[in-house]
Amino acid sequence: MNDRTSGPERAEHEELARLLPAPAERDLPPGRHLHHKDTLMRLIDQDGDRATARPRLPRPAVLLPAAGLALGGVLLTTIAVTGQDSTPAPSPAGTSSQATAPRAAVLLDRIASVAEKSDEQAVTGDQFVYVKTLQAGNEGEYGGPVKLSEPGEREVWMSQEPGPVIDEGLIHQDGSYFPITVGVPDGETPVGYPAGLNRPTYAWLASLPTDADVLLRRLDTEITRDQDARDTPAEDRDRAQDTFDAIGQLLMETVMPPKTAAALYKAAAKIPGVTVDSDAVDAAGRHGIGVARDNTRSGWRTVWIFDSTTLEYLGDRSYLIRDSTMGRKGTPLSESAVLERAVVDALRERPSDHKSSAQKSSAGKPSTT
């Protein structure tokens, strides 16, 4: 192999090669294991060359997607600070001088490959996507110090109706049910919300482009349209961070079509400033490998957490990257863990309901032995 790395950079590459799961084939001869490791190192080198040539996207600002607000707030998430890629600071002109770290691009490519092989779901417009999570938010007064709350379970049922809807779904949290509806001022007629970035149905997700570059342009269009509708000032817009946040929202409380999931991860690999954290922990205490990005304007780091063996999405976390009125550097802001995803036929229906019915039916059958 033509090795173009040395010193700390090579050590990082070797660490990623160690962290990534082994190929599915388990009975390889010893020589083939060396071949696969050599191939992975070449891919890391090649991705490093491509990463430095990517265009820089402008930085300041942060998008607060309506989906995050409707589903309980934008999830700010955190990780342990070991094994992180280092990235340059933003340039004085306000544009990013960051490129996606080589090992982040390699990791996201592996995650995309795994996601693309997952099972396709059959989802109809009269069904609901059910997602059960464990979440912890921050407590405190606006502008003052925050403290992470104890993790609590949250269940959501999201309507899969394609057309504009008034009743978008239901949340079960803290022992109560809360309908997700389109809010309007008193006296005005409600206008339904269509499927889209802020209400991502399975069918809408499946309709997204599967080419990463085309998908990035589509997301940029959707985000810009949403920001324009909200009159978001230009100084509060950051294409790179906004896109990373939007993808993160799509990963949380949805059931994702395999090809779309793969495309989103490949698109994320093209976002400047994306790095790897070798040990990230979700709200359920599960350790994994993290894909992270610093929001330097707001002062926090967001991390998507994946199982280090299966590369399955686990959840996300965030924490402060500098001292602020919210707390000292390292203060956690919130965390989540996905516990279950499914497609169900009615609000308040859970996957366990079907399991219980099946068990009762089986128990009622006469023994054949």
mmCIF file of C-alpha atoms in Angstrom:
data_model
loop_
_atom_site.group_PDB
_atom_site.id
_atom_site.type_symbol
_atom_site.label_atom_id
_atom_site.label_comp_id
_atom_site.label_asym_id
_atom_site.label_seq_id
_atom_site.Cartn_x
_atom_site.Cartn_y
_atom_site.Cartn_z
ATOM 1 C CA MET A 1 0.000 0.000 0.000
ATOM 2 C CA ASN A 2 1.180 3.487 -0.776
ATOM 3 C CA ASP A 3 0.986 4.942 2.746
ATOM 4 C CA ARG A 4 0.672 8.731 2.716
ATOM 5 C CA THR A 5 0.042 9.174 6.456
ATOM 6 C CA SER A 6 2.336 9.259 9.448
ATOM 7 C CA GLY A 7 2.443 10.226 13.106
ATOM 8 C CA PRO A 8 -0.820 11.275 14.851
ATOM 9 C CA GLU A 9 -2.871 11.145 11.647
ATOM 10 C CA ARG A 10 -1.927 7.529 10.992
ATOM 11 C CA ALA A 11 -2.679 6.684 14.626
ATOM 12 C CA GLU A 12 -6.193 8.116 14.205
ATOM 13 C CA HIS A 13 -6.708 6.078 11.043
ATOM 14 C CA GLU A 14 -5.598 2.903 12.799
ATOM 15 C CA GLU A 15 -7.940 3.703 15.704
ATOM 16 C CA LEU A 16 -10.900 4.015 13.332
ATOM 17 C CA ALA A 17 -9.960 0.758 11.616
ATOM 18 C CA ARG A 18 -9.993 -0.860 15.056
ATOM 19 C CA LEU A 19 -13.331 0.683 16.073
ATOM 20 C CA LEU A 20 -15.240 -0.244 12.926
ATOM 21 C CA PRO A 21 -16.966 -3.643 12.973
ATOM 22 C CA ALA A 22 -15.304 -6.546 11.219
ATOM 23 C CA PRO A 23 -16.666 -7.743 7.848
ATOM 24 C CA ALA A 24 -19.642 -10.116 8.025
ATOM 25 C CA GLU A 25 -17.578 -13.074 6.763
ATOM 26 C CA ARG A 26 -16.135 -14.737 9.878
ATOM 27 C CA ASP A 27 -13.959 -17.557 8.515
ATOM 28 C CA LEU A 28 -11.438 -15.605 6.480
ATOM 29 C CA PRO A 29 -7.908 -16.981 6.175
ATOM 30 C CA PRO A 30 -5.331 -14.889 8.091
ATOM 31 C CA GLY A 31 -3.989 -13.339 4.886
ATOM 32 C CA ARG A 32 -7.445 -12.068 3.890
ATOM 33 C CA HIS A 33 -7.833 -10.183 7.183
ATOM 34 C CA LEU A 34 -4.661 -8.258 6.341
ATOM 35 C CA HIS A 35 -6.015 -7.596 2.849
ATOM 36 C CA HIS A 36 -9.245 -6.066 4.224
ATOM 37 C CA LYS A 37 -7.340 -3.877 6.683
ATOM 38 C CA ASP A 38 -5.070 -2.683 3.870
ATOM 39 C CA THR A 39 -8.109 -1.883 1.714
ATOM 40 C CA LEU A 40 -9.750 0.096 4.531
ATOM 41 C CA MET A 41 -6.592 2.157 5.050
ATOM 42 C CA ARG A 42 -6.474 2.985 1.326
ATOM 43 C CA LEU A 43 -10.111 4.118 1.475
ATOM 44 C CA ILE A 44 -9.307 6.355 4.428
ATOM 45 C CA ASP A 45 -6.410 7.913 2.500
ATOM 46 C CA GLN A 46 -8.544 8.431 -0.606
ATOM 47 C CA ASP A 47 -11.406 9.983 1.363
ATOM 48 C CA GLY A 48 -8.914 12.292 3.046
ATOM 49 C CA ASP A 49 -7.780 13.566 -0.355
ATOM 50 C CA ARG A 50 -11.361 14.191 -1.478
ATOM 51 C CA ALA A 51 -12.372 15.851 1.792
ATOM 52 C CA THR A 52 -9.816 18.621 1.461
ATOM 53 C CA ALA A 53 -11.171 19.561 -1.968
ATOM 54 C CA ARG A 54 -14.790 20.036 -0.858
ATOM 55 C CA PRO A 55 -16.203 23.568 -1.006
ATOM 56 C CA ARG A 56 -16.493 25.468 2.248
ATOM 57 C CA LEU A 57 -19.992 26.370 3.363
ATOM 58 C CA PRO A 58 -20.691 29.644 5.161
ATOM 59 C CA ARG A 59 -21.048 29.543 8.962
ATOM 60 C CA PRO A 60 -22.888 31.444 11.337
ATOM 61 C CA ALA A 61 -26.369 30.634 12.870
ATOM 62 C CA VAL A 62 -28.577 27.700 13.645
ATOM 63 C CA LEU A 63 -31.867 26.409 12.261
ATOM 64 C CA LEU A 64 -34.577 25.378 14.702
ATOM 65 C CA PRO A 65 -36.679 22.994 12.582
ATOM 66 C CA ALA A 66 -40.425 23.039 13.144
ATOM 67 C CA ALA A 67 -40.342 19.251 13.403
ATOM 68 C CA GLY A 68 -38.156 19.547 16.476
ATOM 69 C CA LEU A 69 -40.521 22.089 18.008
ATOM 70 C CA ALA A 70 -43.615 20.052 17.226
ATOM 71 C CA LEU A 71 -42.070 16.907 18.661
ATOM 72 C CA GLY A 72 -40.876 18.475 21.862
ATOM 73 C CA GLY A 73 -37.967 20.760 21.026
ATOM 74 C CA VAL A 74 -34.722 20.581 19.129
ATOM 75 C CA LEU A 75 -32.601 17.796 20.567
ATOM 76 C CA LEU A 76 -29.250 19.057 21.762
ATOM 77 C CA THR A 77 -26.919 16.175 22.392
ATOM 78 C CA THR A 78 -23.488 15.259 23.857
ATOM 79 C CA ILE A 79 -20.577 12.839 23.912
ATOM 80 C CA ALA A 80 -17.482 11.938 25.835
ATOM 81 C CA VAL A 81 -14.537 14.004 24.646
ATOM 82 C CA THR A 82 -12.067 11.219 23.978
ATOM 83 C CA GLY A 83 -10.710 10.440 20.542
ATOM 84 C CA GLN A 84 -12.193 13.451 18.757
ATOM 85 C CA ASP A 85 -10.972 14.721 15.419
ATOM 86 C CA SER A 86 -9.553 18.223 15.607
ATOM 87 C CA THR A 87 -10.962 20.813 13.197
ATOM 88 C CA PRO A 88 -9.841 24.341 12.293
ATOM 89 C CA ALA A 89 -11.689 27.348 13.667
ATOM 90 C CA PRO A 90 -14.026 29.328 11.383
ATOM 91 C CA SER A 91 -12.350 31.979 9.261
ATOM 92 C CA PRO A 92 -12.815 35.665 10.196
ATOM 93 C CA ALA A 93 -14.968 36.200 7.109
ATOM 94 C CA GLY A 94 -17.667 34.002 8.628
ATOM 95 C CA THR A 95 -17.232 31.093 6.230
ATOM 96 C CA SER A 96 -16.094 27.693 7.395
ATOM 97 C CA SER A 97 -12.511 26.619 6.881
ATOM 98 C CA GLN A 98 -13.476 23.130 8.053
ATOM 99 C CA ALA A 99 -13.600 19.998 5.948
ATOM 100 C CA THR A 100 -15.166 16.730 7.028
ATOM 101 C CA ALA A 101 -12.529 14.716 8.875
ATOM 102 C CA PRO A 102 -11.332 11.739 6.777
ATOM 103 C CA ARG A 103 -12.312 9.113 9.314
ATOM 104 C CA ALA A 104 -15.777 10.676 9.731
ATOM 105 C CA ALA A 105 -16.346 10.260 5.994
ATOM 106 C CA VAL A 106 -15.183 6.635 6.144
ATOM 107 C CA LEU A 107 -17.362 5.887 9.170
ATOM 108 C CA LEU A 108 -20.456 7.465 7.610
ATOM 109 C CA ASP A 109 -19.871 5.483 4.427
ATOM 110 C CA ARG A 110 -19.813 2.265 6.465
ATOM 111 C CA ILE A 111 -22.970 3.318 8.332
ATOM 112 C CA ALA A 112 -24.657 4.065 4.998
ATOM 113 C CA SER A 113 -23.766 0.615 3.662
ATOM 114 C CA VAL A 114 -25.298 -1.068 6.709
ATOM 115 C CA ALA A 115 -28.428 1.121 6.643
ATOM 116 C CA GLU A 116 -29.051 0.370 2.977
ATOM 117 C CA LYS A 117 -29.252 -3.355 3.758
ATOM 118 C CA SER A 118 -31.995 -2.959 6.375
ATOM 119 C CA ASP A 119 -35.548 -4.130 5.685
ATOM 120 C CA GLU A 120 -37.936 -2.020 3.624
ATOM 121 C CA GLN A 121 -41.239 -1.248 5.374
ATOM 122 C CA ALA A 122 -44.727 -1.297 3.884
ATOM 123 C CA VAL A 123 -46.421 1.842 5.223
ATOM 124 C CA THR A 124 -49.839 3.167 4.208
ATOM 125 C CA GLY A 125 -51.303 6.626 4.704
ATOM 126 C CA ASP A 126 -53.772 5.482 7.352
ATOM 127 C CA GLN A 127 -51.040 4.091 9.607
ATOM 128 C CA PHE A 128 -48.781 5.690 12.218
ATOM 129 C CA VAL A 129 -45.054 5.578 12.850
ATOM 130 C CA TYR A 130 -44.420 4.695 16.488
ATOM 131 C CA VAL A 131 -41.112 5.573 18.169
ATOM 132 C CA LYS A 132 -40.234 5.034 21.814
ATOM 133 C CA THR A 133 -37.273 6.953 23.192
ATOM 134 C CA LEU A 134 -35.562 7.758 26.449
ATOM 135 C CA GLN A 135 -34.906 11.501 26.722
ATOM 136 C CA ALA A 136 -33.395 13.970 29.144
ATOM 137 C CA GLY A 137 -33.628 17.722 28.655
ATOM 138 C CA ASN A 138 -32.080 20.648 30.468
ATOM 139 C CA GLU A 139 -33.765 22.404 33.359
ATOM 140 C CA GLY A 140 -33.275 26.019 34.364
ATOM 141 C CA GLU A 141 -34.324 29.560 33.545
ATOM 142 C CA TYR A 142 -33.777 31.073 30.114
ATOM 143 C CA GLY A 143 -30.331 32.642 29.934
ATOM 144 C CA GLY A 144 -29.254 31.017 33.180
ATOM 145 C CA PRO A 145 -27.448 27.832 34.236
ATOM 146 C CA VAL A 146 -28.932 24.526 33.091
ATOM 147 C CA LYS A 147 -29.001 21.068 34.613
ATOM 148 C CA LEU A 148 -29.783 17.827 32.832
ATOM 149 C CA SER A 149 -33.025 16.217 33.977
ATOM 150 C CA GLU A 150 -33.394 12.526 34.724
ATOM 151 C CA PRO A 151 -34.065 10.503 31.541
ATOM 152 C CA GLY A 152 -37.721 9.689 30.944
ATOM 153 C CA GLU A 153 -39.583 7.591 28.403
ATOM 154 C CA ARG A 154 -41.379 9.271 25.524
ATOM 155 C CA GLU A 155 -43.617 7.692 22.894
ATOM 156 C CA VAL A 156 -44.808 9.341 19.693
ATOM 157 C CA TRP A 157 -47.317 8.292 17.052
ATOM 158 C CA MET A 158 -46.941 10.251 13.796
ATOM 159 C CA SER A 159 -49.632 10.294 11.122
ATOM 160 C CA GLN A 160 -48.543 9.010 7.721
ATOM 161 C CA GLU A 161 -51.261 10.846 5.792
ATOM 162 C CA PRO A 162 -49.572 12.452 2.767
ATOM 163 C CA GLY A 163 -51.854 15.460 2.407
ATOM 164 C CA PRO A 164 -52.192 18.432 4.734
ATOM 165 C CA VAL A 165 -53.386 17.325 8.176
ATOM 166 C CA ILE A 166 -54.499 19.170 11.283
ATOM 167 C CA ASP A 167 -53.912 16.287 13.693
ATOM 168 C CA GLU A 168 -50.308 15.240 13.148
ATOM 169 C CA GLY A 169 -49.999 12.666 15.897
ATOM 170 C CA LEU A 170 -49.738 12.029 19.615
ATOM 171 C CA ILE A 171 -47.094 12.178 22.356
ATOM 172 C CA HIS A 172 -47.113 10.113 25.554
ATOM 173 C CA GLN A 173 -44.736 11.510 28.155
ATOM 174 C CA ASP A 174 -44.697 11.934 31.945
ATOM 175 C CA GLY A 175 -47.842 9.824 32.234
ATOM 176 C CA SER A 176 -49.970 12.034 29.966
ATOM 177 C CA TYR A 177 -51.001 12.112 26.313
ATOM 178 C CA PHE A 178 -50.533 15.288 24.270
ATOM 179 C CA PRO A 179 -52.025 15.656 20.776
ATOM 180 C CA ILE A 180 -49.775 17.130 18.089
ATOM 181 C CA THR A 181 -51.992 19.554 16.201
ATOM 182 C CA VAL A 182 -51.517 22.569 13.971
ATOM 183 C CA GLY A 183 -51.883 25.616 16.185
ATOM 184 C CA VAL A 184 -53.575 28.803 14.950
ATOM 185 C CA PRO A 185 -54.689 32.052 16.603
ATOM 186 C CA ASP A 186 -58.231 32.133 17.984
ATOM 187 C CA GLY A 187 -60.856 32.755 15.336
ATOM 188 C CA GLU A 188 -58.714 31.606 12.411
ATOM 189 C CA THR A 189 -59.354 28.470 10.392
ATOM 190 C CA PRO A 190 -56.634 25.817 10.841
ATOM 191 C CA VAL A 191 -54.651 24.968 7.728
ATOM 192 C CA GLY A 192 -53.341 21.426 7.504
ATOM 193 C CA TYR A 193 -49.623 20.679 7.394
ATOM 194 C CA PRO A 194 -48.383 18.603 4.432
ATOM 195 C CA ALA A 195 -45.748 15.882 4.556
ATOM 196 C CA GLY A 196 -42.266 17.352 4.290
ATOM 197 C CA LEU A 197 -39.138 18.245 6.215
ATOM 198 C CA ASN A 198 -41.174 19.336 9.234
ATOM 199 C CA ARG A 199 -43.552 16.345 9.011
ATOM 200 C CA PRO A 200 -41.456 13.559 7.499
ATOM 201 C CA THR A 201 -43.725 10.651 6.606
ATOM 202 C CA TYR A 202 -42.260 7.376 5.389
ATOM 203 C CA ALA A 203 -43.552 8.054 1.870
ATOM 204 C CA TRP A 204 -42.034 11.546 1.820
ATOM 205 C CA LEU A 205 -38.699 10.210 3.051
ATOM 206 C CA ALA A 206 -38.788 7.515 0.359
ATOM 207 C CA SER A 207 -39.345 10.215 -2.275
ATOM 208 C CA LEU A 208 -36.097 12.029 -1.450
ATOM 209 C CA PRO A 209 -33.168 11.785 -3.892
ATOM 210 C CA THR A 210 -30.735 8.976 -3.142
ATOM 211 C CA ASP A 211 -27.750 10.742 -4.699
ATOM 212 C CA ALA A 212 -25.946 12.506 -1.842
ATOM 213 C CA ASP A 213 -25.181 15.716 -3.754
ATOM 214 C CA VAL A 214 -28.716 16.008 -5.113
ATOM 215 C CA LEU A 215 -30.092 15.275 -1.644
ATOM 216 C CA LEU A 216 -27.985 18.044 -0.107
ATOM 217 C CA ARG A 217 -29.383 20.515 -2.629
ATOM 218 C CA ARG A 218 -32.919 19.326 -1.881
ATOM 219 C CA LEU A 219 -32.408 19.713 1.863
ATOM 220 C CA ASP A 220 -30.919 23.164 1.339
ATOM 221 C CA THR A 221 -34.010 24.167 -0.641
ATOM 222 C CA GLU A 222 -36.359 22.801 2.030
ATOM 223 C CA ILE A 223 -34.440 24.470 4.865
ATOM 224 C CA THR A 224 -34.262 27.809 3.045
ATOM 225 C CA ARG A 225 -38.001 27.702 2.330
ATOM 226 C CA ASP A 226 -38.690 27.056 6.012
ATOM 227 C CA GLN A 227 -36.354 29.850 7.112
ATOM 228 C CA ASP A 228 -37.893 32.275 4.624
ATOM 229 C CA ALA A 229 -41.357 31.457 5.965
ATOM 230 C CA ARG A 230 -40.105 32.235 9.470
ATOM 231 C CA ASP A 231 -38.261 35.398 8.368
ATOM 232 C CA THR A 232 -35.018 33.987 9.760
ATOM 233 C CA PRO A 233 -32.337 36.712 9.486
ATOM 234 C CA ALA A 234 -29.400 36.009 7.178
ATOM 235 C CA GLU A 235 -26.968 36.209 10.085
ATOM 236 C CA ASP A 236 -28.860 33.391 11.798
ATOM 237 C CA ARG A 237 -28.462 30.982 8.882
ATOM 238 C CA ASP A 238 -25.629 28.490 8.536
ATOM 239 C CA ARG A 239 -26.012 26.056 5.655
ATOM 240 C CA ALA A 240 -23.634 23.452 7.070
ATOM 241 C CA GLN A 241 -24.972 23.453 10.631
ATOM 242 C CA ASP A 242 -28.586 23.763 9.522
ATOM 243 C CA THR A 243 -28.226 20.738 7.255
ATOM 244 C CA PHE A 244 -26.531 18.672 9.963
ATOM 245 C CA ASP A 245 -29.316 19.575 12.403
ATOM 246 C CA ALA A 246 -32.032 18.775 9.858
ATOM 247 C CA ILE A 247 -30.567 15.333 9.131
ATOM 248 C CA GLY A 248 -30.263 14.690 12.860
ATOM 249 C CA GLN A 249 -33.954 15.472 13.318
ATOM 250 C CA LEU A 250 -34.888 13.077 10.522
ATOM 251 C CA LEU A 251 -32.939 10.263 12.191
ATOM 252 C CA MET A 252 -34.754 10.477 15.528
ATOM 253 C CA GLU A 253 -38.507 9.912 15.534
ATOM 254 C CA THR A 254 -39.061 8.303 12.143
ATOM 255 C CA VAL A 255 -38.979 4.917 10.476
ATOM 256 C CA MET A 256 -36.476 5.443 7.686
ATOM 257 C CA PRO A 257 -36.520 3.846 4.206
ATOM 258 C CA PRO A 258 -33.170 2.043 3.743
ATOM 259 C CA LYS A 259 -32.074 3.895 0.601
ATOM 260 C CA THR A 260 -32.982 7.255 2.120
ATOM 261 C CA ALA A 261 -31.069 6.459 5.309
ATOM 262 C CA ALA A 262 -27.991 5.551 3.280
ATOM 263 C CA ALA A 263 -28.277 8.754 1.240
ATOM 264 C CA LEU A 264 -28.614 10.901 4.371
ATOM 265 C CA TYR A 265 -25.465 9.420 5.890
ATOM 266 C CA LYS A 266 -23.552 9.908 2.645
ATOM 267 C CA ALA A 267 -24.821 13.484 2.499
ATOM 268 C CA ALA A 268 -23.708 14.069 6.098
ATOM 269 C CA ALA A 269 -20.222 12.903 5.102
ATOM 270 C CA LYS A 270 -20.033 15.898 2.766
ATOM 271 C CA ILE A 271 -20.888 18.483 5.440
ATOM 272 C CA PRO A 272 -17.809 20.462 6.554
ATOM 273 C CA GLY A 273 -16.800 20.118 10.188
ATOM 274 C CA VAL A 274 -18.220 16.642 10.840
ATOM 275 C CA THR A 275 -15.944 14.595 13.107
ATOM 276 C CA VAL A 276 -15.786 11.258 14.943
ATOM 277 C CA ASP A 277 -15.977 10.584 18.664
ATOM 278 C CA SER A 278 -14.661 7.146 19.549
ATOM 279 C CA ASP A 279 -16.716 6.757 22.747
ATOM 280 C CA ALA A 280 -20.170 8.328 22.918
ATOM 281 C CA VAL A 281 -22.898 7.347 25.395
ATOM 282 C CA ASP A 282 -26.658 7.650 24.830
ATOM 283 C CA ALA A 283 -29.411 8.301 27.389
ATOM 284 C CA ALA A 284 -29.753 4.574 28.072
ATOM 285 C CA GLY A 285 -26.069 4.310 28.976
ATOM 286 C CA ARG A 286 -25.164 2.454 25.784
ATOM 287 C CA HIS A 287 -21.641 3.151 24.565
ATOM 288 C CA GLY A 288 -21.064 3.615 20.859
ATOM 289 C CA ILE A 289 -19.174 5.578 18.255
ATOM 290 C CA GLY A 290 -20.251 9.151 17.548
ATOM 291 C CA VAL A 291 -20.598 11.409 14.516
ATOM 292 C CA ALA A 292 -20.339 14.972 15.785
ATOM 293 C CA ARG A 293 -20.362 18.612 14.767
ATOM 294 C CA ASP A 294 -19.680 21.775 16.760
ATOM 295 C CA ASN A 295 -22.124 24.656 16.533
ATOM 296 C CA THR A 296 -19.519 27.331 17.201
ATOM 297 C CA ARG A 297 -22.068 30.142 17.133
ATOM 298 C CA SER A 298 -24.288 28.644 19.831
ATOM 299 C CA GLY A 299 -21.443 26.983 21.702
ATOM 300 C CA TRP A 300 -22.475 23.336 21.814
ATOM 301 C CA ARG A 301 -21.536 20.056 20.174
ATOM 302 C CA THR A 302 -24.145 17.659 18.784
ATOM 303 C CA VAL A 303 -23.386 13.961 18.410
ATOM 304 C CA TRP A 304 -25.253 11.153 16.673
ATOM 305 C CA ILE A 305 -24.459 7.869 18.412
ATOM 306 C CA PHE A 306 -24.170 4.494 16.675
ATOM 307 C CA ASP A 307 -23.587 0.987 17.976
ATOM 308 C CA SER A 308 -19.877 0.386 17.414
ATOM 309 C CA THR A 309 -20.521 -3.211 16.298
ATOM 310 C CA THR A 310 -23.743 -3.103 14.271
ATOM 311 C CA LEU A 311 -23.557 0.625 13.346
ATOM 312 C CA GLU A 312 -27.255 0.935 14.225
ATOM 313 C CA TYR A 313 -28.393 4.437 15.222
ATOM 314 C CA LEU A 314 -28.772 4.611 19.023
ATOM 315 C CA GLY A 315 -29.566 8.230 19.842
ATOM 316 C CA ASP A 316 -27.860 11.578 20.346
ATOM 317 C CA ARG A 317 -26.432 13.911 22.966
ATOM 318 C CA SER A 318 -25.099 17.464 23.268
ATOM 319 C CA TYR A 319 -22.932 19.475 25.606
ATOM 320 C CA LEU A 320 -21.375 22.931 25.843
ATOM 321 C CA ILE A 321 -18.032 23.401 24.121
ATOM 322 C CA ARG A 322 -17.219 26.621 25.976
ATOM 323 C CA ASP A 323 -18.166 28.410 29.187
ATOM 324 C CA SER A 324 -21.390 30.419 28.927
ATOM 325 C CA THR A 325 -24.329 31.630 30.989
ATOM 326 C CA MET A 326 -25.783 28.127 30.549
ATOM 327 C CA GLY A 327 -22.856 26.521 32.344
ATOM 328 C CA ARG A 328 -19.232 25.551 32.117
ATOM 329 C CA LYS A 329 -17.634 23.831 29.160
ATOM 330 C CA GLY A 330 -18.696 20.189 29.097
ATOM 331 C CA THR A 331 -22.116 20.785 30.697
ATOM 332 C CA PRO A 332 -24.605 18.334 29.122
ATOM 333 C CA LEU A 333 -27.659 19.928 27.525
ATOM 334 C CA SER A 334 -29.757 16.912 26.575
ATOM 335 C CA GLU A 335 -29.580 13.298 25.534
ATOM 336 C CA SER A 336 -31.753 10.661 23.927
ATOM 337 C CA ALA A 337 -31.857 6.957 23.145
ATOM 338 C CA VAL A 338 -34.111 5.228 20.623
ATOM 339 C CA LEU A 339 -35.633 2.151 22.259
ATOM 340 C CA GLU A 340 -38.157 0.982 19.671
ATOM 341 C CA ARG A 341 -39.498 1.866 16.221
ATOM 342 C CA ALA A 342 -42.497 0.369 14.459
ATOM 343 C CA VAL A 343 -45.438 0.983 12.152
ATOM 344 C CA VAL A 344 -48.852 0.606 13.833
ATOM 345 C CA ASP A 345 -52.473 0.924 12.759
ATOM 346 C CA ALA A 346 -53.845 3.277 15.416
ATOM 347 C CA LEU A 347 -52.942 5.935 17.962
ATOM 348 C CA ARG A 348 -51.909 4.495 21.348
ATOM 349 C CA GLU A 349 -51.231 1.139 19.718
ATOM 350 C CA ARG A 350 -47.850 -0.346 20.601
ATOM 351 C CA PRO A 351 -45.808 -3.136 18.999
ATOM 352 C CA SER A 352 -46.070 -5.025 22.292
ATOM 353 C CA ASP A 353 -49.857 -5.203 21.808
ATOM 354 C CA HIS A 354 -49.353 -7.473 18.801
ATOM 355 C CA LYS A 355 -46.820 -9.593 20.672
ATOM 356 C CA SER A 356 -49.226 -10.075 23.583
ATOM 357 C CA SER A 357 -52.071 -11.041 21.230
ATOM 358 C CA ALA A 358 -49.859 -13.521 19.416
ATOM 359 C CA GLN A 359 -48.722 -15.072 22.689
ATOM 360 C CA LYS A 360 -52.317 -15.407 23.942
ATOM 361 C CA SER A 361 -53.383 -16.958 20.642
ATOM 362 C CA SER A 362 -50.510 -19.415 20.793
ATOM 363 C CA ALA A 363 -51.258 -20.269 24.416
ATOM 364 C CA GLY A 364 -54.873 -21.083 23.524
ATOM 365 C CA LYS A 365 -53.976 -23.651 20.872
ATOM 366 C CA PRO A 366 -54.009 -27.348 21.846
ATOM 367 C CA SER A 367 -50.625 -29.021 22.085
ATOM 368 C CA THR A 368 -49.609 -31.216 19.157
ATOM 369 C CA THR A 369 -46.987 -33.102 21.123
#
